[in-house]
PDB file of C-alpha atoms in Angstrom:
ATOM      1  CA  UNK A  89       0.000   0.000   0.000  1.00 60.00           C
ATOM      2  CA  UNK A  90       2.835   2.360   0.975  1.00 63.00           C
ATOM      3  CA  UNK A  91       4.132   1.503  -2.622  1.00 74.00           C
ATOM      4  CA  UNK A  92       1.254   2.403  -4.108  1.00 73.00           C
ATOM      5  CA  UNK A  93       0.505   5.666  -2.552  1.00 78.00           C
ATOM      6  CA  UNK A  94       3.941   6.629  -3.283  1.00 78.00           C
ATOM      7  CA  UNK A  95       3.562   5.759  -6.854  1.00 85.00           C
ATOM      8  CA  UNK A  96       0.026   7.944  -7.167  1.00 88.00           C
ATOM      9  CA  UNK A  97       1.826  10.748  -5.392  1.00 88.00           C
ATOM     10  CA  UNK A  98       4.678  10.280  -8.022  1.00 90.00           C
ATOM     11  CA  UNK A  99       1.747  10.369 -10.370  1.00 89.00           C
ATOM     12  CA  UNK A 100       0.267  13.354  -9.253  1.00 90.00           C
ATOM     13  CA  UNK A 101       3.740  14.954  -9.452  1.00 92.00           C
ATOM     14  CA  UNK A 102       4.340  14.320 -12.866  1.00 93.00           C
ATOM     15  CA  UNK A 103       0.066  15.645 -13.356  1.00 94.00           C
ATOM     16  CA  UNK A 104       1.373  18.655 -11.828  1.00 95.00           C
ATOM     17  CA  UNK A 105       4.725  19.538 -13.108  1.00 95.00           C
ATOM     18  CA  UNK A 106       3.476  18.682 -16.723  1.00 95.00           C
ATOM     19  CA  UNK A 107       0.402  21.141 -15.738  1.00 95.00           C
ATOM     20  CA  UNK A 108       3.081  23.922 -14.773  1.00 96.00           C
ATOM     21  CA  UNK A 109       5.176  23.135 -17.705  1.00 96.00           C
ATOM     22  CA  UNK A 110       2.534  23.747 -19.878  1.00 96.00           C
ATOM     23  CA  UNK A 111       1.182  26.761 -18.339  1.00 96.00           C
ATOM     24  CA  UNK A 112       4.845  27.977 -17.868  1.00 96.00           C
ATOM     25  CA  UNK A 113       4.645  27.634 -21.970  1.00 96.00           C
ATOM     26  CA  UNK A 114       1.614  29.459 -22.171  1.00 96.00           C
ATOM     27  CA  UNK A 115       2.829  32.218 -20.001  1.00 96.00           C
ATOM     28  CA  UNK A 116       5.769  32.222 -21.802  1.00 96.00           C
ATOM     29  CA  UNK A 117       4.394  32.775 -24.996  1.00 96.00           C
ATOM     30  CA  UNK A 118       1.908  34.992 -23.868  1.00 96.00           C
ATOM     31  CA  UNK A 119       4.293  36.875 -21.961  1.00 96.00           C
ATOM     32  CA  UNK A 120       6.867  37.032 -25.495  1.00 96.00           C
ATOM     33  CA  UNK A 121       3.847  38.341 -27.809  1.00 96.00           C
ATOM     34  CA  UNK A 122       3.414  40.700 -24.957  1.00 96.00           C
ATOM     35  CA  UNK A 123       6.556  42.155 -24.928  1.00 96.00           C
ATOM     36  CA  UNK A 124       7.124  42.140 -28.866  1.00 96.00           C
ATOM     37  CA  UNK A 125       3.956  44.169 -29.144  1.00 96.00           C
ATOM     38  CA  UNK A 126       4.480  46.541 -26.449  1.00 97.00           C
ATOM     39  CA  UNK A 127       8.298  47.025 -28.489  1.00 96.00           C
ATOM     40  CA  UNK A 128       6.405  47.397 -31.843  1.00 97.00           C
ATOM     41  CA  UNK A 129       4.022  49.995 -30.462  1.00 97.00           C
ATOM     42  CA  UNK A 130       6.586  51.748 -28.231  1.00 97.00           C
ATOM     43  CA  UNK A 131       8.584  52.134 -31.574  1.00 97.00           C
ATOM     44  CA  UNK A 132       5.444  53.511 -33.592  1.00 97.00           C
ATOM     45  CA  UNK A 133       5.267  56.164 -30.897  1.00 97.00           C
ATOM     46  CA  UNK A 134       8.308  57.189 -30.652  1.00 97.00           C
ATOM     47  CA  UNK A 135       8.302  57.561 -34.310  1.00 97.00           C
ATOM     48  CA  UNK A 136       4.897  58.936 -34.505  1.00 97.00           C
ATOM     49  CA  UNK A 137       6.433  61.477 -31.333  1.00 97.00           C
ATOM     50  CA  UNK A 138       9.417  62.178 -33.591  1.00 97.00           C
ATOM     51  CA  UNK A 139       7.239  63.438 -36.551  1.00 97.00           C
ATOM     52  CA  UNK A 140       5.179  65.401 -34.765  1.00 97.00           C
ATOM     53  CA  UNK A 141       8.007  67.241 -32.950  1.00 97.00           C
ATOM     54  CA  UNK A 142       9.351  68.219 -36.164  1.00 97.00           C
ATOM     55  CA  UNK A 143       5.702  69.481 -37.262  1.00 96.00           C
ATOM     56  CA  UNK A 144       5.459  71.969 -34.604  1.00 97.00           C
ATOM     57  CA  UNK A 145       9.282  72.774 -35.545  1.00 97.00           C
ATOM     58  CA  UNK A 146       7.952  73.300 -38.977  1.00 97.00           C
ATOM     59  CA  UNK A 147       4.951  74.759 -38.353  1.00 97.00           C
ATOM     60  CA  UNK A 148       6.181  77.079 -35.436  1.00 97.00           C
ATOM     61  CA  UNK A 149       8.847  78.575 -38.205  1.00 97.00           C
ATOM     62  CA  UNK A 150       6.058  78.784 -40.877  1.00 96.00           C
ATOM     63  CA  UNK A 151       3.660  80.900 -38.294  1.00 96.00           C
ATOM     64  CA  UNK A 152       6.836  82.824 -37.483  1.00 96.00           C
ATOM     65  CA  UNK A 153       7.369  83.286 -41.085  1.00 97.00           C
ATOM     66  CA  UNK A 154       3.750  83.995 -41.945  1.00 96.00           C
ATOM     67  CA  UNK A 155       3.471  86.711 -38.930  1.00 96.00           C
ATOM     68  CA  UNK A 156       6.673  88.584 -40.219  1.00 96.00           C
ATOM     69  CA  UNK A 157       4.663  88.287 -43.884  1.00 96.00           C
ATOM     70  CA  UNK A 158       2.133  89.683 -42.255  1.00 96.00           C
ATOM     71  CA  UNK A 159       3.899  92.561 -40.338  1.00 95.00           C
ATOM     72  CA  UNK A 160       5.573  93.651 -43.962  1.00 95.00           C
ATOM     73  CA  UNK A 161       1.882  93.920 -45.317  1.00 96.00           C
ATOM     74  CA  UNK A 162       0.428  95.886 -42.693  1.00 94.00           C
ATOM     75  CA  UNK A 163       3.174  98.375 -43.220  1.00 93.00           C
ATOM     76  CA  UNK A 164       2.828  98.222 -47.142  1.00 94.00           C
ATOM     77  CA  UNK A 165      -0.542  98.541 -47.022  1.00 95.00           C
ATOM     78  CA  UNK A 166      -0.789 101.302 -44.399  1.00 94.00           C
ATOM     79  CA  UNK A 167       1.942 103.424 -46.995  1.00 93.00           C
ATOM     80  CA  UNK A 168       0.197 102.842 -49.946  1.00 96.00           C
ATOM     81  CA  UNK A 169      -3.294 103.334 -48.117  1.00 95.00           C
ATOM     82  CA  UNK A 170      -1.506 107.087 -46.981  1.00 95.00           C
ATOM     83  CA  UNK A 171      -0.160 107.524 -50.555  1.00 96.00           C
ATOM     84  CA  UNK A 172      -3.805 106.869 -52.095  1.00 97.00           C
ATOM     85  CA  UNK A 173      -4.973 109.140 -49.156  1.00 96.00           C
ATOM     86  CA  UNK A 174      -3.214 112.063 -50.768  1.00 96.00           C
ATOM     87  CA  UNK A 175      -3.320 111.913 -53.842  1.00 96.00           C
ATOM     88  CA  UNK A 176      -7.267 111.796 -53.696  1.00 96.00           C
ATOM     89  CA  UNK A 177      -7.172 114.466 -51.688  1.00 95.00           C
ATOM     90  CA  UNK A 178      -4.992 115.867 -54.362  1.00 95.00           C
ATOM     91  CA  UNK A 179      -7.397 115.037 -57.191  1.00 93.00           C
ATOM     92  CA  UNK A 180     -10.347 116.631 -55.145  1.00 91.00           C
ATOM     93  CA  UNK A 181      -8.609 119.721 -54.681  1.00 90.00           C
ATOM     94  CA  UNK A 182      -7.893 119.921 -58.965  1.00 89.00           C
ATOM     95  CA  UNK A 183     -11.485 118.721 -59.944  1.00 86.00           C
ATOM     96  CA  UNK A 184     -12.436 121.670 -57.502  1.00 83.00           C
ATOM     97  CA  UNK A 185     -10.593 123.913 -59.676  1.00 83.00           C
ATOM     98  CA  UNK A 186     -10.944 122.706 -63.234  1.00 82.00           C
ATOM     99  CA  UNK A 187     -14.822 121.184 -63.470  1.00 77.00           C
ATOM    100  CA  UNK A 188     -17.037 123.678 -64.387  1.00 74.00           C
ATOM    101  CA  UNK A 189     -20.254 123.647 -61.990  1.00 74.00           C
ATOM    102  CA  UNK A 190     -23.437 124.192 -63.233  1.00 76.00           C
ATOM    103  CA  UNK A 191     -24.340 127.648 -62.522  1.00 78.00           C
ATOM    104  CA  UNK A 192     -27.676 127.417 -59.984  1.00 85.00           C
ATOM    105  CA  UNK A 193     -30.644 129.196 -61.113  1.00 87.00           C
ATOM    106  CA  UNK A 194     -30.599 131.908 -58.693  1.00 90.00           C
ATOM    107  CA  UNK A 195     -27.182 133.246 -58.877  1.00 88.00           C
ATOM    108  CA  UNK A 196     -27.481 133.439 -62.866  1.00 90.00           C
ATOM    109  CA  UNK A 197     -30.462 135.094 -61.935  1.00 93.00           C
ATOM    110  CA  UNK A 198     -28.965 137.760 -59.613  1.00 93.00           C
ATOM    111  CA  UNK A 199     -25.805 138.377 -61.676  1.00 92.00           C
ATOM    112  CA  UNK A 200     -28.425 138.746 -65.036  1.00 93.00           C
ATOM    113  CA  UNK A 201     -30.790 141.589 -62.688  1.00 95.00           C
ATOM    114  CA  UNK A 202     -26.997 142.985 -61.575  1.00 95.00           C
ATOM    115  CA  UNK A 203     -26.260 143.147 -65.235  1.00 95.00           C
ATOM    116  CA  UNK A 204     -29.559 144.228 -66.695  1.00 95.00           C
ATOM    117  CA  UNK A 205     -29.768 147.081 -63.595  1.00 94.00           C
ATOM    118  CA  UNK A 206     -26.299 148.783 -64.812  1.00 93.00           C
ATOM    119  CA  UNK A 207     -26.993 148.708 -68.297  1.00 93.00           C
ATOM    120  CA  UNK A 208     -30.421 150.544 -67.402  1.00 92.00           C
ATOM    121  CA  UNK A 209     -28.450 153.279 -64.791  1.00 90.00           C
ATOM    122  CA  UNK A 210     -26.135 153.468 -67.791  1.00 88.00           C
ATOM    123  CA  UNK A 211     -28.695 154.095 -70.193  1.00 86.00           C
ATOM    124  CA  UNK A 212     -29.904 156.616 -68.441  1.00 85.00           C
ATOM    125  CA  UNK A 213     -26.638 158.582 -67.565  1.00 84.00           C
ATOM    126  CA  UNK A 214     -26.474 158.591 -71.708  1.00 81.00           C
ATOM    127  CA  UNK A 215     -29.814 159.604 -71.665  1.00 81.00           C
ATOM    128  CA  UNK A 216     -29.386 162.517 -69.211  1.00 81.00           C
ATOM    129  CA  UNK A 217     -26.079 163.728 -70.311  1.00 70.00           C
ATOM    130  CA  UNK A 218     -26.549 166.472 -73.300  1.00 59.00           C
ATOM    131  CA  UNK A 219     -22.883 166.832 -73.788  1.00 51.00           C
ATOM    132  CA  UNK A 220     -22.352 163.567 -75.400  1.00 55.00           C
ATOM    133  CA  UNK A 221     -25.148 163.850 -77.897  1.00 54.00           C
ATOM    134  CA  UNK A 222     -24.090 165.030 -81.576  1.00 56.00           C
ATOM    135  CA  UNK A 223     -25.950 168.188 -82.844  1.00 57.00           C
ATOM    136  CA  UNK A 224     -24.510 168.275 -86.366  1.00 57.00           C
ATOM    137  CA  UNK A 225     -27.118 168.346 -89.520  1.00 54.00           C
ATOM    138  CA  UNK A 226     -24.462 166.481 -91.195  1.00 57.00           C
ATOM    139  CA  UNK A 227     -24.298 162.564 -90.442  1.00 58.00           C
ATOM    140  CA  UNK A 228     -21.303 161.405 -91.743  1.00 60.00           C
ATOM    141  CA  UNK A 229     -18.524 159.396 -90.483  1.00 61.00           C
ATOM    142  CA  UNK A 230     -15.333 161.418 -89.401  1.00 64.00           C
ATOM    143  CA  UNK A 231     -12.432 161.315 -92.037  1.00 64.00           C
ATOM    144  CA  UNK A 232     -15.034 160.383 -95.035  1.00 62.00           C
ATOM    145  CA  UNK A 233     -15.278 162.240 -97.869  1.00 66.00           C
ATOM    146  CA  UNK A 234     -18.338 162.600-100.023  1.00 64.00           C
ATOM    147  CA  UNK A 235     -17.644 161.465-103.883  1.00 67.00           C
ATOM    148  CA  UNK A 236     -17.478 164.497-106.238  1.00 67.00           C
ATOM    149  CA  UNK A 237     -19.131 163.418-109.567  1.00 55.00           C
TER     150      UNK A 237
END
């Protein structure tokens, strides 16, 4: 009996170190795929962390770039925005002087009465004044002769 239960404990020995040899195995394996896809994706970051550090390097110099475009623009634009200023200012200042306005009713009004009124006050100085009228039966012109026949 002794020989026997020293045989089933060998038994369930082997049972159990085959168990643990497998599972060691499995845990083993398991463990390896682990690891080999924890490397994979730890290189895929770093890579992927690589590229995107030198996209903010990139795109940091690009904004930089695009800010100093900027910068240049605002100060073209605000020369060429005082140039236009002046010379519109300019070309107001000559259309003020050389295109004829229209005339409005009322002041070619007054200035006809003004007119109209001095040639009457005139015409009647001319009318009142004696001394300037001709009394000569004659009516010739001065310096013309008549034609003898």
């Amino acid at each position: 009996a002794a020989e026997g239960a020293g045989t089933s404990i060998i038994g369930l020995l082997e049972v159990v170190e085959s168990d643990f040899t497998k599972n060691l195995a499995e845990m083993t394996a398991t463990e390896e795929s682990a690891q080999s896809s924890y490397e994979a994706e730890s290189k895929e970051n770093s890579i992927e962390k690589a590229t995107k550090e030198q996209d903010v390097k990139y795109k940091t110099k690009e904004s930089t770039e695009l800010d100093q475009t900027v910068a240049e623009t605002t100060s073209d634009r605000a020369g060429v925005q005082a140039e236009l200023d002046a010379i519109l200012e300019y070309l107001k200042k000559i259309e003020e002087q050389c295109i004829a306005k229209a005339e409005s009713y009322e002041s070619r009004k007054a200035r006809y009465e003004a007119e109209l009124g001095g040639l009457k006050e005139a015409l009647q100085i001319l009318e009142s004044e004696t001394a300037l009228v001709q009394r000569s039966s004659r009516k010739q012109l001065r310096g013309v002769r008549p034609h003898s026949a």
